mmCIF file of C-alpha atoms (C1' of nucleotides) in Angstrom:
data_model
loop_
_atom_site.group_PDB
_atom_site.id
_atom_site.type_symbol
_atom_site.label_atom_id
_atom_site.label_comp_id
_atom_site.label_asym_id
_atom_site.label_seq_id
_atom_site.Cartn_x
_atom_site.Cartn_y
_atom_site.Cartn_z
ATOM 1 C CA MET A 1 -5.615 6.275 -27.015
ATOM 2 C CA ALA A 2 -3.080 8.285 -25.209
ATOM 3 C CA THR A 3 -0.050 6.727 -25.302
ATOM 4 C CA ASP A 4 1.292 7.279 -22.073
ATOM 5 C CA LYS A 5 -1.506 5.222 -20.799
ATOM 6 C CA LYS A 6 -0.499 2.393 -23.236
ATOM 7 C CA GLU A 7 3.186 2.874 -21.682
ATOM 8 C CA MET A 8 1.655 2.309 -18.304
ATOM 9 C CA VAL A 9 -0.207 -0.661 -19.098
ATOM 10 C CA ARG A 10 2.990 -2.127 -20.741
ATOM 11 C CA SER A 11 4.641 -1.721 -17.402
ATOM 12 C CA LEU A 12 2.181 -4.031 -15.416
ATOM 13 C CA ILE A 13 3.307 -7.312 -14.100
ATOM 14 C CA TRP A 14 0.825 -9.383 -16.668
ATOM 15 C CA ALA A 15 1.412 -7.110 -19.731
ATOM 16 C CA LYS A 16 4.544 -9.052 -20.925
ATOM 17 C CA GLU A 17 2.324 -12.151 -21.379
ATOM 18 C CA LEU A 18 0.199 -10.203 -23.870
ATOM 19 C CA GLY A 19 0.090 -9.387 -27.352
ATOM 20 C CA GLU A 20 -0.301 -5.841 -28.837
ATOM 21 C CA PRO A 21 -4.137 -6.028 -29.243
ATOM 22 C CA GLU A 22 -4.939 -7.359 -26.050
ATOM 23 C CA LEU A 23 -2.707 -4.661 -24.394
ATOM 24 C CA GLU A 24 -5.056 -2.340 -26.285
ATOM 25 C CA ILE A 25 -8.016 -3.929 -24.783
ATOM 26 C CA ALA A 26 -6.604 -3.902 -21.290
ATOM 27 C CA ALA A 27 -5.887 -0.175 -21.428
ATOM 28 C CA LYS A 28 -9.495 0.831 -22.434
ATOM 29 C CA GLY A 29 -10.588 -1.142 -19.428
ATOM 30 C CA LEU A 30 -8.359 0.485 -16.812
ATOM 31 C CA SER A 31 -9.198 3.339 -14.763
ATOM 32 C CA GLU A 32 -7.243 4.667 -11.888
ATOM 33 C CA ARG A 33 -8.431 5.639 -8.578
ATOM 34 C CA PHE A 34 -7.162 7.259 -5.160
ATOM 35 C CA TYR A 35 -7.829 5.940 -1.862
ATOM 36 C CA PRO A 36 -6.449 8.127 1.195
ATOM 37 C CA LYS A 37 -4.866 6.095 4.279
ATOM 38 C CA ASN A 38 -7.393 4.089 6.488
ATOM 39 C CA SER A 39 -10.158 4.159 3.838
ATOM 40 C CA TYR A 40 -12.038 0.893 2.806
ATOM 41 C CA ILE A 41 -11.496 -0.051 -0.752
ATOM 42 C CA CYS A 42 -14.420 -2.463 -0.278
ATOM 43 C CA HIS A 43 -16.339 -4.282 2.501
ATOM 44 C CA ARG A 44 -17.043 -7.963 2.833
ATOM 45 C CA GLY A 45 -20.196 -8.956 0.799
ATOM 46 C CA ASP A 46 -19.633 -5.851 -1.711
ATOM 47 C CA ARG A 47 -19.883 -6.485 -5.324
ATOM 48 C CA LEU A 48 -16.853 -4.607 -6.309
ATOM 49 C CA ASP A 49 -16.868 -5.474 -10.164
ATOM 50 C CA SER A 50 -13.526 -4.620 -10.831
ATOM 51 C CA TRP A 51 -10.143 -6.463 -10.795
ATOM 52 C CA THR A 52 -7.989 -4.518 -8.813
ATOM 53 C CA GLY A 53 -4.067 -3.546 -9.173
ATOM 54 C CA VAL A 54 -1.973 -1.748 -6.615
ATOM 55 C CA VAL A 55 0.082 1.095 -8.542
ATOM 56 C CA THR A 56 1.576 2.822 -4.910
ATOM 57 C CA GLY A 57 0.709 2.173 -1.565
ATOM 58 C CA LEU A 58 -0.367 -0.783 0.625
ATOM 59 C CA VAL A 59 -3.419 -2.668 0.566
ATOM 60 C CA LYS A 60 -4.773 -5.071 3.363
ATOM 61 C CA MET A 61 -6.814 -7.949 2.456
ATOM 62 C CA SER A 62 -8.553 -9.312 5.786
ATOM 63 C CA ALA A 63 -10.196 -12.501 5.299
ATOM 64 C CA VAL A 64 -12.365 -14.352 7.931
ATOM 65 C CA SER A 65 -12.151 -18.272 8.283
ATOM 66 C CA LEU A 66 -14.543 -20.588 7.243
ATOM 67 C CA SER A 67 -15.427 -20.929 11.176
ATOM 68 C CA GLY A 68 -15.649 -17.295 11.221
ATOM 69 C CA LYS A 69 -13.514 -17.278 14.134
ATOM 70 C CA ALA A 70 -10.217 -16.140 13.223
ATOM 71 C CA THR A 71 -9.379 -13.468 10.872
ATOM 72 C CA THR A 72 -6.194 -13.337 8.797
ATOM 73 C CA PHE A 73 -4.502 -10.725 6.602
ATOM 74 C CA VAL A 74 -2.439 -10.524 3.714
ATOM 75 C CA GLY A 75 -0.599 -7.358 2.508
ATOM 76 C CA VAL A 76 -0.617 -6.557 -1.251
ATOM 77 C CA GLY A 77 2.276 -3.968 -2.200
ATOM 78 C CA ALA A 78 2.783 -2.171 -5.336
ATOM 79 C CA GLY A 79 2.470 -3.982 -8.569
ATOM 80 C CA GLY A 80 0.209 -6.363 -7.042
ATOM 81 C CA TRP A 81 -3.477 -7.516 -8.133
ATOM 82 C CA LEU A 82 -6.331 -8.819 -6.454
ATOM 83 C CA GLY A 83 -9.720 -9.960 -6.731
ATOM 84 C CA GLU A 84 -9.494 -12.489 -9.564
ATOM 85 C CA GLY A 85 -11.380 -15.166 -7.640
ATOM 86 C CA SER A 86 -14.520 -12.937 -7.094
ATOM 87 C CA MET A 87 -14.279 -11.888 -11.088
ATOM 88 C CA LEU A 88 -14.284 -15.641 -11.987
ATOM 89 C CA LYS A 89 -16.547 -16.954 -9.617
ATOM 90 C CA ASN A 90 -19.130 -13.955 -10.039
ATOM 91 C CA GLU A 91 -19.650 -13.701 -6.427
ATOM 92 C CA GLU A 92 -19.601 -10.898 -3.799
ATOM 93 C CA ARG A 93 -16.068 -10.318 -2.061
ATOM 94 C CA LYS A 94 -15.256 -12.594 0.981
ATOM 95 C CA TYR A 95 -12.986 -10.010 2.231
ATOM 96 C CA ASP A 96 -12.626 -6.409 3.359
ATOM 97 C CA LEU A 97 -10.110 -4.320 1.556
ATOM 98 C CA VAL A 98 -8.343 -1.594 3.378
ATOM 99 C CA ALA A 99 -5.813 1.001 2.194
ATOM 100 C CA LEU A 100 -3.337 0.972 4.916
ATOM 101 C CA ARG A 101 -1.622 4.289 3.560
ATOM 102 C CA ASP A 102 -2.548 6.443 0.568
ATOM 103 C CA THR A 103 -2.990 4.180 -2.270
ATOM 104 C CA ARG A 104 -3.325 4.602 -6.046
ATOM 105 C CA LEU A 105 -5.284 1.618 -7.606
ATOM 106 C CA LEU A 106 -5.959 0.634 -11.169
ATOM 107 C CA MET A 107 -9.352 -0.854 -11.636
ATOM 108 C CA MET A 108 -10.065 -3.191 -14.414
ATOM 109 C CA ASN A 109 -13.939 -3.458 -15.382
ATOM 110 C CA LYS A 110 -15.349 -6.752 -15.447
ATOM 111 C CA ALA A 111 -16.181 -6.933 -19.223
ATOM 112 C CA THR A 112 -12.511 -6.337 -19.951
ATOM 113 C CA PHE A 113 -11.407 -8.769 -17.557
ATOM 114 C CA MET A 114 -13.668 -11.605 -18.743
ATOM 115 C CA ALA A 115 -12.637 -10.630 -22.583
ATOM 116 C CA LEU A 116 -9.090 -11.211 -21.757
ATOM 117 C CA CYS A 117 -9.916 -14.510 -20.028
ATOM 118 C CA GLU A 118 -11.705 -15.741 -23.054
ATOM 119 C CA ASN A 119 -9.118 -14.390 -25.697
ATOM 120 C CA SER A 120 -5.964 -14.203 -24.170
ATOM 121 C CA VAL A 121 -3.630 -17.242 -23.355
ATOM 122 C CA GLY A 122 -0.917 -14.892 -21.603
ATOM 123 C CA PHE A 123 -3.389 -13.664 -19.470
ATOM 124 C CA ASN A 124 -4.732 -16.940 -18.475
ATOM 125 C CA ARG A 125 -1.185 -18.098 -17.859
ATOM 126 C CA PHE A 126 -0.663 -15.113 -15.472
ATOM 127 C CA LEU A 127 -4.025 -15.889 -13.656
ATOM 128 C CA VAL A 128 -2.980 -19.395 -13.104
ATOM 129 C CA ARG A 129 0.586 -18.276 -11.512
ATOM 130 C CA GLN A 130 -1.319 -15.909 -9.589
ATOM 131 C CA LEU A 131 -3.836 -18.147 -8.095
ATOM 132 C CA ASN A 132 -1.261 -20.743 -7.285
ATOM 133 C CA GLU A 133 0.777 -18.145 -5.316
ATOM 134 C CA ARG A 134 -2.435 -17.214 -3.382
ATOM 135 C CA LEU A 135 -3.595 -20.960 -2.861
ATOM 136 C CA GLY A 136 0.059 -21.215 -1.193
ATOM 137 C CA GLN A 137 -0.801 -18.203 1.009
ATOM 138 C CA PHE A 138 -3.875 -19.734 2.347
ATOM 139 C CA VAL A 139 -2.675 -23.271 2.900
ATOM 140 C CA ALA A 140 0.066 -21.358 5.044
ATOM 141 C CA ILE A 141 -2.542 -19.581 6.955
ATOM 142 C CA THR A 142 -4.608 -22.400 7.751
ATOM 143 C CA GLU A 143 -1.300 -24.338 8.808
ATOM 144 C CA HIS A 144 -0.303 -21.555 11.512
ATOM 145 C CA ASP A 145 -3.696 -20.431 12.524
ATOM 146 C CA ARG A 146 -4.255 -22.890 15.204
ATOM 147 C CA SER A 147 -0.864 -21.744 16.761
ATOM 148 C CA PHE A 148 -1.872 -18.103 16.472
ATOM 149 C CA ASP A 149 1.913 -17.029 16.937
ATOM 150 C CA ALA A 150 2.276 -13.602 16.501
ATOM 151 C CA LYS A 151 5.920 -13.574 15.421
ATOM 152 C CA ALA A 152 5.251 -16.219 12.990
ATOM 153 C CA ARG A 153 2.514 -14.012 11.406
ATOM 154 C CA VAL A 154 4.870 -11.187 11.343
ATOM 155 C CA ALA A 155 7.361 -13.248 9.578
ATOM 156 C CA ARG A 156 4.952 -14.729 7.036
ATOM 157 C CA ASN A 157 3.669 -11.447 6.169
ATOM 158 C CA LEU A 158 7.155 -10.211 5.344
ATOM 159 C CA SER A 159 8.097 -12.879 3.085
ATOM 160 C CA TRP A 160 4.596 -12.621 1.187
ATOM 161 C CA LEU A 161 5.264 -9.100 0.617
ATOM 162 C CA CYS A 162 8.702 -9.901 -1.109
ATOM 163 C CA ASN A 163 6.722 -12.407 -3.108
ATOM 164 C CA PRO A 164 7.828 -11.416 -6.859
ATOM 165 C CA VAL A 165 4.483 -12.468 -8.331
ATOM 166 C CA LEU A 166 2.138 -10.892 -5.881
ATOM 167 C CA SER A 167 3.915 -7.721 -4.926
ATOM 168 C CA PRO A 168 6.249 -7.378 -7.919
ATOM 169 C CA GLN A 169 7.326 -4.035 -7.530
ATOM 170 C CA VAL A 170 8.490 -4.406 -3.918
ATOM 171 C CA GLY A 171 12.211 -4.872 -4.105
ATOM 172 C CA GLY A 172 14.862 -5.950 -1.648
ATOM 173 C CA VAL A 173 13.666 -3.736 0.992
ATOM 174 C CA LEU A 174 10.016 -3.151 2.420
ATOM 175 C CA GLU A 175 9.317 0.154 2.752
ATOM 176 C CA ILE A 176 6.711 -0.272 5.741
ATOM 177 C CA THR A 177 6.442 1.115 9.242
ATOM 178 C CA GLN A 178 6.065 -1.134 12.342
ATOM 179 C CA GLU A 179 2.686 0.268 12.668
ATOM 180 C CA GLU A 180 1.829 -1.180 9.188
ATOM 181 C CA VAL A 181 3.640 -4.456 10.063
ATOM 182 C CA GLY A 182 1.130 -4.686 13.320
ATOM 183 C CA LEU A 183 -1.765 -3.794 11.081
ATOM 184 C CA LEU A 184 -1.251 -6.590 8.625
ATOM 185 C CA ALA A 185 -0.260 -9.171 11.300
ATOM 186 C CA GLY A 186 -3.645 -8.009 13.399
ATOM 187 C CA ILE A 187 -1.367 -6.789 16.366
ATOM 188 C CA SER A 188 -0.681 -3.765 18.003
ATOM 189 C CA ARG A 189 2.534 -1.406 17.444
ATOM 190 C CA GLN A 190 4.134 -2.572 20.708
ATOM 191 C CA VAL A 191 3.925 -6.197 19.925
ATOM 192 C CA ALA A 192 4.876 -5.560 16.160
ATOM 193 C CA ASN A 193 7.958 -3.947 17.645
ATOM 194 C CA ARG A 194 8.882 -6.741 20.213
ATOM 195 C CA CYS A 195 8.436 -9.196 17.013
ATOM 196 C CA LEU A 196 10.478 -7.429 14.887
ATOM 197 C CA LYS A 197 13.262 -7.207 17.084
ATOM 198 C CA GLU A 198 13.287 -10.532 17.892
ATOM 199 C CA LEU A 199 13.340 -11.570 14.472
ATOM 200 C CA ALA A 200 16.370 -9.076 13.874
ATOM 201 C CA ASP A 201 18.216 -10.745 16.971
ATOM 202 C CA GLU A 202 17.580 -13.866 14.900
ATOM 203 C CA GLY A 203 19.405 -12.633 12.038
ATOM 204 C CA LEU A 204 16.352 -12.906 9.758
ATOM 205 C CA ILE A 205 15.729 -9.115 9.153
ATOM 206 C CA ASP A 206 17.580 -6.034 9.382
ATOM 207 C CA LEU A 207 15.513 -3.003 10.842
ATOM 208 C CA GLN A 208 15.792 0.467 9.654
ATOM 209 C CA PRO A 209 13.517 3.488 10.106
ATOM 210 C CA GLY A 210 10.701 3.052 8.204
ATOM 211 C CA ALA A 211 11.863 -0.044 6.368
ATOM 212 C CA ILE A 212 12.687 -3.466 6.463
ATOM 213 C CA ARG A 213 15.233 -5.493 4.985
ATOM 214 C CA PRO A 214 14.761 -9.286 4.802
ATOM 215 C CA LEU A 215 17.701 -11.344 5.058
ATOM 216 C CA ASP A 216 16.520 -14.899 4.980
ATOM 217 C CA LEU A 217 13.240 -15.031 3.135
ATOM 218 C CA GLU A 218 13.146 -18.933 3.071
ATOM 219 C CA ALA A 219 13.382 -18.948 7.209
ATOM 220 C CA LEU A 220 10.734 -15.991 7.096
ATOM 221 C CA SER A 221 8.197 -17.746 5.170
ATOM 222 C CA ASN A 222 8.905 -21.410 7.114
ATOM 223 C CA TYR A 223 8.947 -19.619 10.073
ATOM 224 C CA GLY A 224 6.927 -21.629 12.871
ATOM 225 C CA SER A 225 6.634 -24.760 10.663
ATOM 226 C CA GLY A 226 9.744 -26.076 11.778
ATOM 227 C "C1'" DT B 1 -1.257 -11.684 38.554
ATOM 228 C "C1'" DC B 2 0.180 -11.381 33.699
ATOM 229 C "C1'" DA B 3 -0.320 -9.820 28.757
ATOM 230 C "C1'" DT B 4 -2.071 -6.453 26.046
ATOM 231 C "C1'" DT B 5 -3.906 -2.120 24.572
ATOM 232 C "C1'" DA B 6 -4.223 2.817 23.318
ATOM 233 C "C1'" DA B 7 -2.518 6.913 24.275
ATOM 234 C "C1'" DA B 8 0.839 10.132 25.575
ATOM 235 C "C1'" DC B 9 5.512 11.919 25.444
ATOM 236 C "C1'" DG B 10 10.335 12.411 24.101
ATOM 237 C "C1'" DC B 11 14.168 11.239 21.003
ATOM 238 C "C1'" DG B 12 16.446 11.457 16.434
ATOM 239 C "C1'" DT B 13 15.910 11.617 11.447
ATOM 240 C "C1'" DA C 1 6.560 16.012 10.425
ATOM 241 C "C1'" DC C 2 7.648 11.145 10.966
ATOM 242 C "C1'" DG C 3 8.987 6.945 13.044
ATOM 243 C "C1'" DC C 4 10.384 4.614 16.743
ATOM 244 C "C1'" DG C 5 11.116 3.374 21.806
ATOM 245 C "C1'" DT C 6 9.309 3.725 26.261
ATOM 246 C "C1'" DT C 7 5.886 4.662 29.763
ATOM 247 C "C1'" DT C 8 1.595 4.977 31.759
ATOM 248 C "C1'" DA C 9 -3.119 3.728 32.773
ATOM 249 C "C1'" DA C 10 -7.043 0.964 31.718
ATOM 250 C "C1'" DT C 11 -8.597 -3.683 30.566
ATOM 251 C "C1'" DG C 12 -9.134 -8.518 30.450
ATOM 252 C "C1'" DA C 13 -7.857 -13.457 31.283
#
DNA sequence: TCATTAAACGCGT
DNA sequence: ACGCGTTTAATGA
């Protein structure tokens, strides 16, 4: 096997939990794919039988609430992984996946994913941590879904993109345009611009061209819930 | 009305 | 070329 691929696998968020033979298995089951801006990675209802990691770019998960009424969005940035729920439950996707900009993905085929699940304690440890973080997001979504405050959605999405487990390679500054913020929060560019300016006035973020520096992650993630 | 939207334009990088 | 701020006109509550 090519050593550069093994090195690449070593840099993934869950790799440090794995031993050498497990890394070997993982590397064999991974392939890279490119999705141009605005392209769909999968539609709701599809059986995409791969666990998916974001190498570069930005992916939007759009989930529809149980009532089928409100749709909410979660961004996944570079280094983040998604789809483990659909893998584990062997069911179709409950959400759309869209590349918000040119995006490179790593796909792990299902057999490899299941093999790691069954044989690697470290891999399971990572999955539990990941699922726990996601659970926190969806709890937060149901909390402030009833008061659809655009600013609160923007604030939460920004804080989520800084989550070190779910978007590990996103560092101190978010390289994200205001248009992309709008897409993630389900609002237009104008409203995104207004919300960001208000958040900046409140001292929670620092606005730069093409980038946002969060100043108070705690306040952002709790925005709207007192 | 009032808020929101897409489209367009201009500005600065 | 791109991100951003603003204006405009259309739409809908």
